[in-house]
Amino acid sequence: MQDSVVAIIWIVSFVVVTVAVSGLTKRIGWSAPVSLVLVGAVASFIPGVPHLEIEPDLILYGLLPPLLFAAAIRTSFVDVRARRDGILLLSVGLVAFTVVVVGFAAWLVIPAISLAAAFAFGAVVAPTDAVAVTAVAGRLGLPRRLVTVLEGESLLNDATALVALNAAILAMVSIINPWMVAADFVIAVVVGVAVGLGVGWVLSKIRQQLRAPVLDTSLSLVTPYLAFIPAQLFHGSGVLAVVVAGLFLGYRSPVIQTAEARIAESINWRTIQFLLENAVFLLMGLALAEIFDGVVDSGPGFWTTVGISAIILLALVVSRVVWMLITTSVYRFGPQWLRGRGWSWRTGIAVSFAGIRGVVTLAAAFLLPEETPNREFLQFLAFVVVAGTLVEGLALPWIIRKLRLPPPDVEQERGETQRLMAEAQTAGLDLLEQQELDGVEPGVVERLRTNARFLAEALENPPEADRETRPASYNRLRRMMVQAERQAVLDARSEGRYQERAVKTTLAFIDAEESALDMHKPPKPGENLT
């Protein structure tokens, strides 16, 4: 009983520290992942703080699936399909290239390590982190096409890296050939995609029948595990299954879910993603003391460790830069049909420095078998890689400013959004005109017509240059009215003039409208719309 209470206290403290550090660093403009690693590392050396031994299955099966699913359902399937060639070049080609380059570098500089173990370590550090890359890309206001490539790469490269890791682990204990590796990769991809599509299709049919948001969200919370576990059992890529299921369900959500269910799912997954992604970095820092002890006992010495760490980080950066030079050259000077799909040299440089590592590298480091030579030292190097690339990510804002990459055209995107909304409103108005309106109050019909025509008329009659647009004026004034309406309800509740049920229902309606206003709020100049 006492042990359970202590465990609960530590879990609550863990969440509180995660939220507090993340919130504070956001306010002062620091990197939350880097700060959490530092806080965890400092705490791990404080007497009384429990030393954590990270279980790889806890991260691989417990944390990784929901993190990937949370990122996948927010990623546009249409955009990923449009940029599939660039995404595959990075998620498959770059991972394989990184495994080879970093593997040979590790084999040359790490004492008493076999080539197979070195390639296994290369596979551990090869994949970028979907969550970290998405956070950085969204904050920097990169071009939409570039953001899509980075997100797609970080979602799909985990499968390639884990297949390479399995092949390297097999090579430590047996003889394998390239055909075996290729066959394993094909099986992992085919099974992973099949399971992901199957789970997504079945759940879409089930969720289409659910009208209660609580039931829909509950099923959503177990979806990543329903995709990951069967795919792993059938020797497929659980990572790929989760990503495919997330992309499929995210694409189908407008037709299989109610609006209330979509809002509830979005809020819940944003919360889960925030807690898990930041908790992993704090967990990494807390585990550092035990790993450091192992390195001190069996490592090659302080300055040798510093030198090896620097070489590994350099090999990681160089491999990504070289690969981007190669692919950019192919796009720029290759066949005509490729030239229109490629990216500029400046974009290639930006992608080169967006190779942030995170959760997958952390989990994969602990998948190395016990008999791996210098296992504790390789795990320590994996932590160094994650921390080093997080620090590298801090330089991205400066790099982006120097490259002068064009930010997203906010005005164009807002104009497209308004035109699409006007088109949708017109469709609704056309349907209204086709209905039998006998017995319906004329005022109701007129109100519906007025609301439907509002945006179309605003687009047809743009305001003068020194006046705000009609939708912007409506949004601003209606938000002021909503605040007054909410205060009136709260005043009525404090006076005891209505039952609590009526108060809560009214507040829920007001909250729903305010949420809609927030979603359609005109952006500030230079604001990112991701």
Short mmCIF file of C-alpha atoms in Angstrom, two decimals:
data_model
loop_
_atom_site.label_atom_id
_atom_site.label_comp_id
_atom_site.label_asym_id
_atom_site.label_seq_id
_atom_site.Cartn_x
_atom_site.Cartn_y
_atom_site.Cartn_z
CA MET A 1 0.00 0.00 0.00
CA GLN A 2 2.73 2.44 0.97
CA ASP A 3 4.70 1.67 -2.20
CA SER A 4 1.60 2.35 -4.33
CA VAL A 5 1.06 5.72 -2.66
CA VAL A 6 4.71 6.66 -3.18
CA ALA A 7 4.49 5.64 -6.85
CA ILE A 8 1.36 7.77 -7.32
CA ILE A 9 3.07 10.74 -5.66
CA TRP A 10 6.04 10.43 -8.00
CA ILE A 11 3.77 10.14 -11.06
CA VAL A 12 1.84 13.25 -10.04
CA SER A 13 5.12 15.10 -9.38
CA PHE A 14 6.37 13.95 -12.78
CA VAL A 15 3.32 15.44 -14.53
CA VAL A 16 3.46 18.67 -12.52
CA VAL A 17 7.15 19.19 -13.31
CA THR A 18 6.53 18.43 -16.99
CA VAL A 19 3.70 20.95 -17.23
CA ALA A 20 5.50 23.61 -15.17
CA VAL A 21 8.78 23.43 -17.09
CA SER A 22 7.03 23.31 -20.48
CA GLY A 23 4.81 26.26 -19.61
CA LEU A 24 7.66 28.35 -18.21
CA THR A 25 10.00 27.70 -21.14
CA LYS A 26 7.24 28.59 -23.61
CA ARG A 27 6.72 31.94 -21.88
CA ILE A 28 10.41 32.85 -21.98
CA GLY A 29 11.07 31.44 -25.45
CA TRP A 30 13.34 28.51 -24.54
CA SER A 31 13.22 25.00 -25.95
CA ALA A 32 10.98 22.80 -23.78
CA PRO A 33 12.65 19.46 -24.76
CA VAL A 34 16.15 20.75 -23.98
CA SER A 35 15.00 22.27 -20.68
CA LEU A 36 13.23 19.06 -19.63
CA VAL A 37 16.32 16.96 -20.38
CA LEU A 38 18.44 19.34 -18.29
CA VAL A 39 15.95 19.38 -15.40
CA GLY A 40 15.73 15.59 -15.45
CA ALA A 41 19.50 15.22 -15.63
CA VAL A 42 20.04 17.53 -12.65
CA ALA A 43 17.28 15.81 -10.67
CA SER A 44 18.75 12.37 -11.38
CA PHE A 45 21.85 13.26 -9.32
CA ILE A 46 19.81 14.53 -6.33
CA PRO A 47 19.70 12.07 -3.42
CA GLY A 48 16.22 10.63 -2.92
CA VAL A 49 15.15 10.94 -6.53
CA PRO A 50 14.60 7.39 -7.79
CA HIS A 51 16.93 6.19 -10.54
CA LEU A 52 14.91 5.09 -13.53
CA GLU A 53 15.79 2.13 -15.69
CA ILE A 54 13.95 2.61 -18.96
CA GLU A 55 12.17 -0.49 -20.24
CA PRO A 56 12.31 -0.53 -24.05
CA ASP A 57 8.91 -2.21 -24.35
CA LEU A 58 7.37 0.57 -22.24
CA ILE A 59 8.49 3.15 -24.78
CA LEU A 60 8.09 1.00 -27.90
CA TYR A 61 4.63 -0.35 -27.03
CA GLY A 62 3.40 2.17 -24.48
CA LEU A 63 4.54 5.64 -25.56
CA LEU A 64 5.48 5.45 -29.24
CA PRO A 65 2.10 4.34 -30.73
CA PRO A 66 -0.01 7.15 -29.21
CA LEU A 67 2.65 9.75 -30.05
CA LEU A 68 2.76 8.66 -33.70
CA PHE A 69 -1.02 8.43 -33.92
CA ALA A 70 -1.47 11.91 -32.46
CA ALA A 71 0.86 13.31 -35.12
CA ALA A 72 -0.64 11.21 -37.94
CA ILE A 73 -4.29 12.23 -37.46
CA ARG A 74 -3.25 15.89 -37.71
CA THR A 75 -1.18 15.33 -40.86
CA SER A 76 -2.81 15.89 -44.23
CA PHE A 77 -3.03 12.66 -46.25
CA VAL A 78 -3.56 14.72 -49.41
CA ASP A 79 -0.35 16.69 -48.83
CA VAL A 80 1.65 13.53 -48.02
CA ARG A 81 0.43 11.85 -51.20
CA ALA A 82 1.33 14.93 -53.26
CA ARG A 83 4.90 14.99 -51.87
CA ARG A 84 5.42 11.22 -51.68
CA ASP A 85 8.59 11.18 -53.78
CA GLY A 86 10.47 13.61 -51.54
CA ILE A 87 9.16 11.91 -48.40
CA LEU A 88 10.32 8.48 -49.60
CA LEU A 89 13.74 9.82 -50.50
CA LEU A 90 14.17 11.00 -46.92
CA SER A 91 12.30 8.32 -44.98
CA VAL A 92 13.92 5.38 -46.83
CA GLY A 93 16.94 6.62 -48.76
CA LEU A 94 18.30 8.98 -46.12
CA VAL A 95 17.80 6.47 -43.31
CA ALA A 96 19.72 3.77 -45.20
CA PHE A 97 22.48 6.26 -46.07
CA THR A 98 22.71 7.42 -42.44
CA VAL A 99 22.92 3.84 -41.16
CA VAL A 100 25.90 3.19 -43.42
CA VAL A 101 27.75 6.47 -42.79
CA VAL A 102 27.23 6.59 -39.01
CA GLY A 103 27.76 2.81 -38.77
CA PHE A 104 31.19 2.97 -40.38
CA ALA A 105 32.11 6.03 -38.31
CA ALA A 106 31.14 4.20 -35.10
CA TRP A 107 33.04 1.08 -36.18
CA LEU A 108 36.19 3.15 -36.75
CA VAL A 109 36.20 5.14 -33.50
CA ILE A 110 34.48 2.97 -30.84
CA PRO A 111 36.79 0.37 -29.31
CA ALA A 112 35.94 -3.35 -29.56
CA ILE A 113 32.74 -2.95 -31.55
CA SER A 114 31.75 -5.20 -34.43
CA LEU A 115 30.56 -3.84 -37.77
CA ALA A 116 27.09 -5.33 -37.19
CA ALA A 117 26.83 -3.60 -33.80
CA ALA A 118 28.00 -0.36 -35.39
CA PHE A 119 25.29 -0.59 -38.05
CA ALA A 120 22.76 -1.33 -35.29
CA PHE A 121 23.82 1.88 -33.59
CA GLY A 122 23.51 3.72 -36.93
CA ALA A 123 19.93 2.46 -37.19
CA VAL A 124 19.22 3.64 -33.64
CA VAL A 125 20.17 7.25 -34.38
CA ALA A 126 18.95 7.42 -38.00
CA PRO A 127 15.23 8.38 -37.67
CA THR A 128 14.13 11.91 -36.92
CA ASP A 129 11.43 12.62 -34.36
CA ALA A 130 7.93 13.39 -35.68
CA VAL A 131 6.86 15.40 -32.66
CA ALA A 132 9.98 17.56 -32.37
CA VAL A 133 10.13 18.26 -36.10
CA THR A 134 6.44 19.19 -36.23
CA ALA A 135 6.83 21.54 -33.27
CA VAL A 136 9.88 23.25 -34.78
CA ALA A 137 8.42 23.45 -38.29
CA GLY A 138 5.13 24.90 -37.08
CA ARG A 139 6.85 27.50 -34.91
CA LEU A 140 9.20 28.74 -37.63
CA GLY A 141 6.59 29.41 -40.31
CA LEU A 142 8.31 27.34 -43.00
CA PRO A 143 6.77 26.93 -46.46
CA ARG A 144 3.85 24.49 -46.39
CA ARG A 145 5.45 22.09 -48.87
CA LEU A 146 8.62 21.87 -46.77
CA VAL A 147 6.62 21.25 -43.58
CA THR A 148 4.77 18.40 -45.31
CA VAL A 149 8.04 16.76 -46.35
CA LEU A 150 9.53 17.05 -42.85
CA GLU A 151 6.41 15.69 -41.17
CA GLY A 152 6.06 12.85 -43.66
CA GLU A 153 9.73 11.93 -43.29
CA SER A 154 9.61 11.82 -39.51
CA LEU A 155 6.41 9.75 -39.51
CA LEU A 156 7.61 7.10 -41.97
CA ASN A 157 11.36 6.81 -41.36
CA ASP A 158 10.85 5.00 -38.05
CA ALA A 159 9.76 1.86 -39.91
CA THR A 160 12.90 1.88 -42.08
CA ALA A 161 15.17 2.40 -39.08
CA LEU A 162 13.60 -0.39 -37.02
CA VAL A 163 13.86 -2.85 -39.92
CA ALA A 164 17.53 -1.92 -40.30
CA LEU A 165 18.03 -2.34 -36.56
CA ASN A 166 16.47 -5.83 -36.60
CA ALA A 167 18.71 -6.83 -39.52
CA ALA A 168 21.82 -5.55 -37.74
CA ILE A 169 20.87 -7.39 -34.52
CA LEU A 170 20.42 -10.63 -36.51
CA ALA A 171 23.83 -10.07 -38.08
CA MET A 172 25.39 -10.08 -34.62
CA VAL A 173 24.30 -13.66 -33.97
CA SER A 174 24.00 -15.17 -37.46
CA ILE A 175 24.92 -14.70 -41.08
CA ILE A 176 22.46 -12.73 -43.20
CA ASN A 177 22.47 -11.58 -46.80
CA PRO A 178 21.13 -8.46 -48.51
CA TRP A 179 18.19 -10.40 -49.98
CA MET A 180 17.07 -11.35 -46.48
CA VAL A 181 17.19 -7.71 -45.41
CA ALA A 182 15.24 -6.63 -48.49
CA ALA A 183 12.63 -9.34 -47.90
CA ASP A 184 12.23 -8.31 -44.24
CA PHE A 185 11.76 -4.71 -45.32
CA VAL A 186 9.12 -5.61 -47.91
CA ILE A 187 7.26 -7.80 -45.41
CA ALA A 188 7.38 -5.09 -42.76
CA VAL A 189 5.99 -2.49 -45.17
CA VAL A 190 3.29 -4.68 -46.73
CA VAL A 191 2.05 -6.07 -43.40
CA GLY A 192 2.24 -2.68 -41.70
CA VAL A 193 0.26 -0.92 -44.45
CA ALA A 194 -2.28 -3.76 -44.65
CA VAL A 195 -2.88 -3.84 -40.90
CA GLY A 196 -3.08 -0.04 -40.71
CA LEU A 197 -5.62 0.15 -43.54
CA GLY A 198 -7.59 -2.77 -42.12
CA VAL A 199 -7.79 -1.32 -38.64
CA GLY A 200 -8.61 2.12 -40.02
CA TRP A 201 -11.40 0.76 -42.25
CA VAL A 202 -12.99 -1.40 -39.54
CA LEU A 203 -12.87 1.39 -36.95
CA SER A 204 -14.27 3.91 -39.43
CA LYS A 205 -17.30 1.66 -39.93
CA ILE A 206 -17.77 1.24 -36.18
CA ARG A 207 -17.25 4.91 -35.32
CA GLN A 208 -19.66 5.95 -38.05
CA GLN A 209 -22.42 4.33 -35.97
CA LEU A 210 -21.40 6.04 -32.72
CA ARG A 211 -23.17 9.30 -31.90
CA ALA A 212 -21.80 9.76 -28.38
CA PRO A 213 -18.47 11.66 -28.36
CA VAL A 214 -17.39 9.82 -25.21
CA LEU A 215 -17.67 6.44 -26.96
CA ASP A 216 -15.99 7.72 -30.11
CA THR A 217 -13.07 9.25 -28.21
CA SER A 218 -12.67 6.12 -26.08
CA LEU A 219 -12.29 4.01 -29.21
CA SER A 220 -9.89 6.57 -30.64
CA LEU A 221 -7.62 6.27 -27.59
CA VAL A 222 -7.03 2.53 -28.15
CA THR A 223 -6.68 2.77 -31.95
CA PRO A 224 -2.85 3.09 -31.99
CA TYR A 225 -2.53 -0.11 -29.96
CA LEU A 226 -5.07 -1.94 -32.12
CA ALA A 227 -2.85 -1.15 -35.11
CA PHE A 228 0.61 -1.50 -33.54
CA ILE A 229 0.31 -4.81 -31.67
CA PRO A 230 -1.16 -6.99 -34.49
CA ALA A 231 1.32 -5.59 -36.99
CA GLN A 232 4.23 -6.48 -34.69
CA LEU A 233 2.82 -9.98 -34.08
CA PHE A 234 2.66 -10.62 -37.84
CA HIS A 235 6.29 -9.42 -38.30
CA GLY A 236 5.19 -6.15 -39.87
CA SER A 237 5.99 -2.58 -38.97
CA GLY A 238 3.82 -1.51 -36.06
CA VAL A 239 5.03 2.04 -36.56
CA LEU A 240 3.84 2.07 -40.18
CA ALA A 241 0.51 0.50 -39.19
CA VAL A 242 -0.15 3.25 -36.64
CA VAL A 243 0.78 6.01 -39.12
CA VAL A 244 -1.39 4.56 -41.90
CA ALA A 245 -4.35 4.09 -39.55
CA GLY A 246 -3.94 7.67 -38.29
CA LEU A 247 -3.72 9.15 -41.78
CA PHE A 248 -6.75 7.14 -42.92
CA LEU A 249 -8.94 8.04 -39.95
CA GLY A 250 -7.83 11.68 -40.03
CA TYR A 251 -8.78 11.88 -43.72
CA ARG A 252 -12.15 10.18 -43.11
CA SER A 253 -13.04 12.01 -39.89
CA PRO A 254 -15.40 14.57 -41.52
CA VAL A 255 -17.70 11.76 -42.72
CA ILE A 256 -17.43 9.27 -39.84
CA GLN A 257 -17.60 11.57 -36.81
CA THR A 258 -19.92 14.19 -35.46
CA ALA A 259 -18.58 17.72 -35.05
CA GLU A 260 -18.67 17.32 -31.27
CA ALA A 261 -16.71 14.07 -31.49
CA ARG A 262 -14.06 15.66 -33.71
CA ILE A 263 -13.59 18.55 -31.28
CA ALA A 264 -13.38 16.18 -28.30
CA GLU A 265 -10.89 13.89 -30.08
CA SER A 266 -8.70 16.81 -31.11
CA ILE A 267 -8.54 18.24 -27.59
CA ASN A 268 -7.85 14.86 -25.99
CA TRP A 269 -5.08 13.91 -28.41
CA ARG A 270 -3.44 17.33 -28.10
CA THR A 271 -3.35 16.84 -24.34
CA ILE A 272 -1.98 13.30 -24.60
CA GLN A 273 0.62 14.36 -27.13
CA PHE A 274 1.77 17.26 -24.95
CA LEU A 275 2.12 15.12 -21.84
CA LEU A 276 3.82 12.16 -23.51
CA GLU A 277 6.23 14.01 -25.76
CA ASN A 278 7.49 16.22 -22.93
CA ALA A 279 7.45 13.43 -20.37
CA VAL A 280 9.78 11.38 -22.59
CA PHE A 281 12.43 14.09 -22.52
CA LEU A 282 12.14 14.44 -18.74
CA LEU A 283 12.35 10.65 -18.49
CA MET A 284 15.47 10.70 -20.61
CA GLY A 285 17.13 13.18 -18.26
CA LEU A 286 16.16 11.17 -15.16
CA ALA A 287 17.69 8.02 -16.65
CA LEU A 288 20.95 9.79 -17.42
CA ALA A 289 22.54 9.20 -14.00
CA GLU A 290 22.34 5.41 -14.27
CA ILE A 291 23.62 5.41 -17.84
CA PHE A 292 26.41 7.77 -16.85
CA ASP A 293 27.46 5.40 -14.07
CA GLY A 294 27.71 2.58 -16.60
CA VAL A 295 29.83 4.71 -18.91
CA VAL A 296 32.16 5.69 -16.07
CA ASP A 297 32.63 2.04 -15.14
CA SER A 298 33.12 0.64 -18.64
CA GLY A 299 33.69 3.62 -20.94
CA PRO A 300 36.92 4.56 -22.72
CA GLY A 301 37.61 7.65 -20.60
CA PHE A 302 36.32 11.21 -20.44
CA TRP A 303 38.22 12.89 -23.29
CA THR A 304 37.92 9.85 -25.53
CA THR A 305 34.17 9.85 -24.91
CA VAL A 306 33.99 13.55 -25.79
CA GLY A 307 35.91 12.92 -29.02
CA ILE A 308 33.79 9.93 -30.02
CA SER A 309 30.58 11.85 -29.29
CA ALA A 310 31.75 14.74 -31.46
CA ILE A 311 32.64 12.40 -34.33
CA ILE A 312 29.26 10.63 -34.18
CA LEU A 313 27.36 13.92 -34.19
CA LEU A 314 29.49 15.17 -37.07
CA ALA A 315 28.86 11.97 -39.07
CA LEU A 316 25.13 12.35 -38.45
CA VAL A 317 25.07 15.95 -39.66
CA VAL A 318 27.35 15.28 -42.64
CA SER A 319 25.31 12.29 -43.82
CA ARG A 320 22.14 14.38 -43.87
CA VAL A 321 23.83 17.33 -45.59
CA VAL A 322 25.43 15.11 -48.26
CA TRP A 323 22.16 13.29 -48.93
CA MET A 324 20.31 16.60 -49.30
CA LEU A 325 22.97 17.83 -51.74
CA ILE A 326 22.53 14.67 -53.79
CA THR A 327 18.73 14.75 -53.84
CA THR A 328 18.57 18.50 -54.47
CA SER A 329 20.95 18.08 -57.40
CA VAL A 330 18.79 15.30 -58.82
CA TYR A 331 15.71 17.48 -58.53
CA ARG A 332 17.40 20.55 -59.99
CA PHE A 333 19.34 18.92 -62.83
CA GLY A 334 17.54 15.62 -63.36
CA PRO A 335 14.74 14.74 -65.80
CA GLN A 336 12.27 17.45 -66.68
CA TRP A 337 9.40 15.77 -64.83
CA LEU A 338 11.41 15.93 -61.59
CA ARG A 339 12.43 19.57 -61.80
CA GLY A 340 8.97 20.92 -61.06
CA ARG A 341 8.62 18.73 -57.95
CA GLY A 342 11.89 19.51 -56.26
CA TRP A 343 13.06 22.11 -53.79
CA SER A 344 15.55 24.94 -53.95
CA TRP A 345 19.07 24.89 -52.53
CA ARG A 346 17.95 27.07 -49.64
CA THR A 347 15.16 24.63 -48.83
CA GLY A 348 17.64 21.76 -48.99
CA ILE A 349 19.87 23.51 -46.45
CA ALA A 350 16.90 24.05 -44.13
CA VAL A 351 15.99 20.35 -44.32
CA SER A 352 19.63 19.43 -43.64
CA PHE A 353 19.52 21.12 -40.24
CA ALA A 354 16.06 19.80 -39.26
CA GLY A 355 17.29 16.33 -38.28
CA ILE A 356 16.09 16.33 -34.68
CA ARG A 357 16.10 12.96 -32.88
CA GLY A 358 13.82 11.93 -30.04
CA VAL A 359 11.54 9.17 -28.82
CA VAL A 360 12.33 6.47 -31.40
CA THR A 361 16.07 6.82 -30.90
CA LEU A 362 15.57 6.62 -27.15
CA ALA A 363 13.48 3.45 -27.44
CA ALA A 364 15.70 1.81 -30.06
CA ALA A 365 18.83 2.33 -27.93
CA PHE A 366 17.36 0.03 -25.30
CA LEU A 367 16.45 -2.61 -27.90
CA LEU A 368 20.13 -3.44 -28.35
CA PRO A 369 20.65 -6.97 -26.97
CA GLU A 370 22.55 -7.54 -23.74
CA GLU A 371 25.46 -9.16 -25.57
CA THR A 372 26.11 -6.05 -27.68
CA PRO A 373 29.71 -4.89 -27.15
CA ASN A 374 29.86 -1.61 -25.18
CA ARG A 375 26.05 -1.57 -24.89
CA GLU A 376 25.95 1.04 -22.09
CA PHE A 377 28.34 3.25 -24.01
CA LEU A 378 26.21 3.01 -27.17
CA GLN A 379 23.12 3.91 -25.15
CA PHE A 380 24.95 6.91 -23.73
CA LEU A 381 25.93 7.98 -27.27
CA ALA A 382 22.28 7.71 -28.32
CA PHE A 383 21.37 10.12 -25.51
CA VAL A 384 24.14 12.44 -26.67
CA VAL A 385 22.73 12.34 -30.20
CA VAL A 386 19.22 13.22 -29.00
CA ALA A 387 20.51 16.06 -26.82
CA GLY A 388 22.92 17.27 -29.52
CA THR A 389 20.28 17.40 -32.24
CA LEU A 390 17.88 19.18 -29.89
CA VAL A 391 20.57 21.83 -29.40
CA GLU A 392 21.07 21.90 -33.17
CA GLY A 393 17.35 22.59 -33.49
CA LEU A 394 17.83 25.75 -31.43
CA ALA A 395 19.86 27.17 -34.34
CA LEU A 396 17.05 26.60 -36.85
CA PRO A 397 15.37 30.00 -36.34
CA TRP A 398 18.67 31.75 -37.09
CA ILE A 399 19.29 29.51 -40.12
CA ILE A 400 15.79 30.12 -41.48
CA ARG A 401 16.23 33.88 -41.10
CA LYS A 402 19.57 33.81 -42.92
CA LEU A 403 18.17 31.66 -45.74
CA ARG A 404 15.22 34.06 -46.13
CA LEU A 405 12.84 31.28 -47.05
CA PRO A 406 9.43 32.59 -48.09
CA PRO A 407 6.95 32.16 -45.23
CA PRO A 408 3.45 30.82 -45.87
CA ASP A 409 1.27 33.32 -47.74
CA VAL A 410 -1.20 33.99 -44.93
CA GLU A 411 -3.35 36.35 -46.98
CA GLN A 412 -3.65 33.86 -49.83
CA GLU A 413 -4.56 31.05 -47.43
CA ARG A 414 -7.12 33.22 -45.69
CA GLY A 415 -8.62 34.20 -49.05
CA GLU A 416 -8.83 30.56 -50.12
CA THR A 417 -10.47 29.65 -46.81
CA GLN A 418 -13.07 32.38 -47.18
CA ARG A 419 -13.82 31.43 -50.80
CA LEU A 420 -14.24 27.78 -49.85
CA MET A 421 -16.51 28.74 -46.95
CA ALA A 422 -18.58 30.93 -49.31
CA GLU A 423 -18.88 28.00 -51.73
CA ALA A 424 -20.04 25.76 -48.89
CA GLN A 425 -22.53 28.40 -47.73
CA THR A 426 -23.92 28.63 -51.28
CA ALA A 427 -24.46 24.87 -51.35
CA GLY A 428 -26.37 25.11 -48.08
CA LEU A 429 -28.43 28.01 -49.42
CA ASP A 430 -29.28 26.06 -52.58
CA LEU A 431 -30.50 23.16 -50.45
CA LEU A 432 -32.60 25.53 -48.35
CA GLU A 433 -34.33 26.89 -51.45
CA GLN A 434 -35.30 23.35 -52.49
CA GLN A 435 -37.05 22.56 -49.22
CA GLU A 436 -40.77 22.71 -48.49
CA LEU A 437 -41.00 25.60 -46.05
CA ASP A 438 -44.69 25.45 -45.25
CA GLY A 439 -45.22 25.82 -41.53
CA VAL A 440 -41.77 27.35 -40.94
CA GLU A 441 -41.64 30.83 -39.43
CA PRO A 442 -40.52 33.37 -42.12
CA GLY A 443 -38.06 34.89 -39.65
CA VAL A 444 -36.25 31.57 -39.30
CA VAL A 445 -35.84 31.19 -43.06
CA GLU A 446 -34.69 34.79 -43.44
CA ARG A 447 -32.10 34.34 -40.67
CA LEU A 448 -30.73 31.24 -42.41
CA ARG A 449 -30.55 33.06 -45.75
CA THR A 450 -28.82 36.07 -44.18
CA ASN A 451 -26.17 33.92 -42.50
CA ALA A 452 -25.53 31.96 -45.71
CA ARG A 453 -25.16 35.08 -47.86
CA PHE A 454 -23.00 36.99 -45.39
CA LEU A 455 -19.59 35.68 -46.48
CA ALA A 456 -20.36 35.64 -50.20
CA GLU A 457 -21.45 39.29 -50.08
CA ALA A 458 -18.30 40.17 -48.12
CA LEU A 459 -16.13 38.67 -50.87
CA GLU A 460 -18.09 40.44 -53.61
CA ASN A 461 -17.81 43.82 -51.84
CA PRO A 462 -14.31 44.12 -50.34
CA PRO A 463 -13.78 47.02 -47.91
CA GLU A 464 -11.59 50.04 -48.44
CA ALA A 465 -7.88 49.61 -47.71
CA ASP A 466 -8.06 51.32 -44.31
CA ARG A 467 -11.02 49.29 -43.02
CA GLU A 468 -11.11 45.73 -41.72
CA THR A 469 -12.95 43.07 -43.65
CA ARG A 470 -16.57 42.22 -42.89
CA PRO A 471 -15.74 38.75 -41.46
CA ALA A 472 -13.04 40.31 -39.25
CA SER A 473 -15.46 42.93 -37.95
CA TYR A 474 -18.11 40.29 -37.29
CA ASN A 475 -15.60 38.07 -35.47
CA ARG A 476 -14.32 40.88 -33.26
CA LEU A 477 -17.74 42.26 -32.32
CA ARG A 478 -19.35 38.85 -31.87
CA ARG A 479 -16.53 37.80 -29.51
CA MET A 480 -17.22 40.91 -27.41
CA MET A 481 -20.90 39.96 -27.31
CA VAL A 482 -20.06 36.38 -26.33
CA GLN A 483 -18.03 37.62 -23.37
CA ALA A 484 -20.96 39.76 -22.25
CA GLU A 485 -23.38 36.84 -22.69
CA ARG A 486 -21.19 34.56 -20.58
CA GLN A 487 -20.90 37.17 -17.84
CA ALA A 488 -24.70 37.60 -17.83
CA VAL A 489 -25.13 33.84 -17.34
CA LEU A 490 -22.58 33.82 -14.51
CA ASP A 491 -24.32 36.77 -12.85
CA ALA A 492 -27.65 34.95 -13.08
CA ARG A 493 -26.09 31.85 -11.53
CA SER A 494 -24.61 33.84 -8.64
CA GLU A 495 -28.05 35.35 -8.00
CA GLY A 496 -29.64 31.89 -7.96
CA ARG A 497 -32.30 32.73 -10.56
CA TYR A 498 -31.84 29.55 -12.65
CA GLN A 499 -31.14 25.88 -12.01
CA GLU A 500 -27.57 24.70 -12.57
CA ARG A 501 -28.63 22.44 -15.43
CA ALA A 502 -29.87 25.43 -17.42
CA VAL A 503 -26.72 27.40 -16.59
CA LYS A 504 -24.37 24.64 -17.75
CA THR A 505 -26.31 24.03 -20.97
CA THR A 506 -26.30 27.74 -21.83
CA LEU A 507 -22.59 28.06 -21.08
CA ALA A 508 -21.91 25.02 -23.30
CA PHE A 509 -23.70 26.71 -26.22
CA ILE A 510 -21.73 29.91 -25.66
CA ASP A 511 -18.44 27.96 -25.42
CA ALA A 512 -19.22 26.14 -28.70
CA GLU A 513 -19.74 29.43 -30.51
CA GLU A 514 -16.60 30.97 -29.02
CA SER A 515 -14.65 27.89 -30.13
CA ALA A 516 -15.97 28.36 -33.66
CA LEU A 517 -15.02 32.04 -33.59
CA ASP A 518 -11.50 31.12 -32.44
CA MET A 519 -11.14 28.69 -35.35
CA HIS A 520 -12.17 31.36 -37.87
CA LYS A 521 -10.37 34.27 -36.23
CA PRO A 522 -8.48 36.32 -38.86
CA PRO A 523 -4.72 35.81 -38.37
CA LYS A 524 -2.41 38.56 -37.30
CA PRO A 525 0.19 39.72 -39.84
CA GLY A 526 2.89 37.05 -40.15
CA GLU A 527 0.96 34.56 -37.99
CA ASN A 528 1.35 30.90 -38.95
CA LEU A 529 -1.86 29.05 -39.79
CA THR A 530 -0.73 25.51 -39.06
#
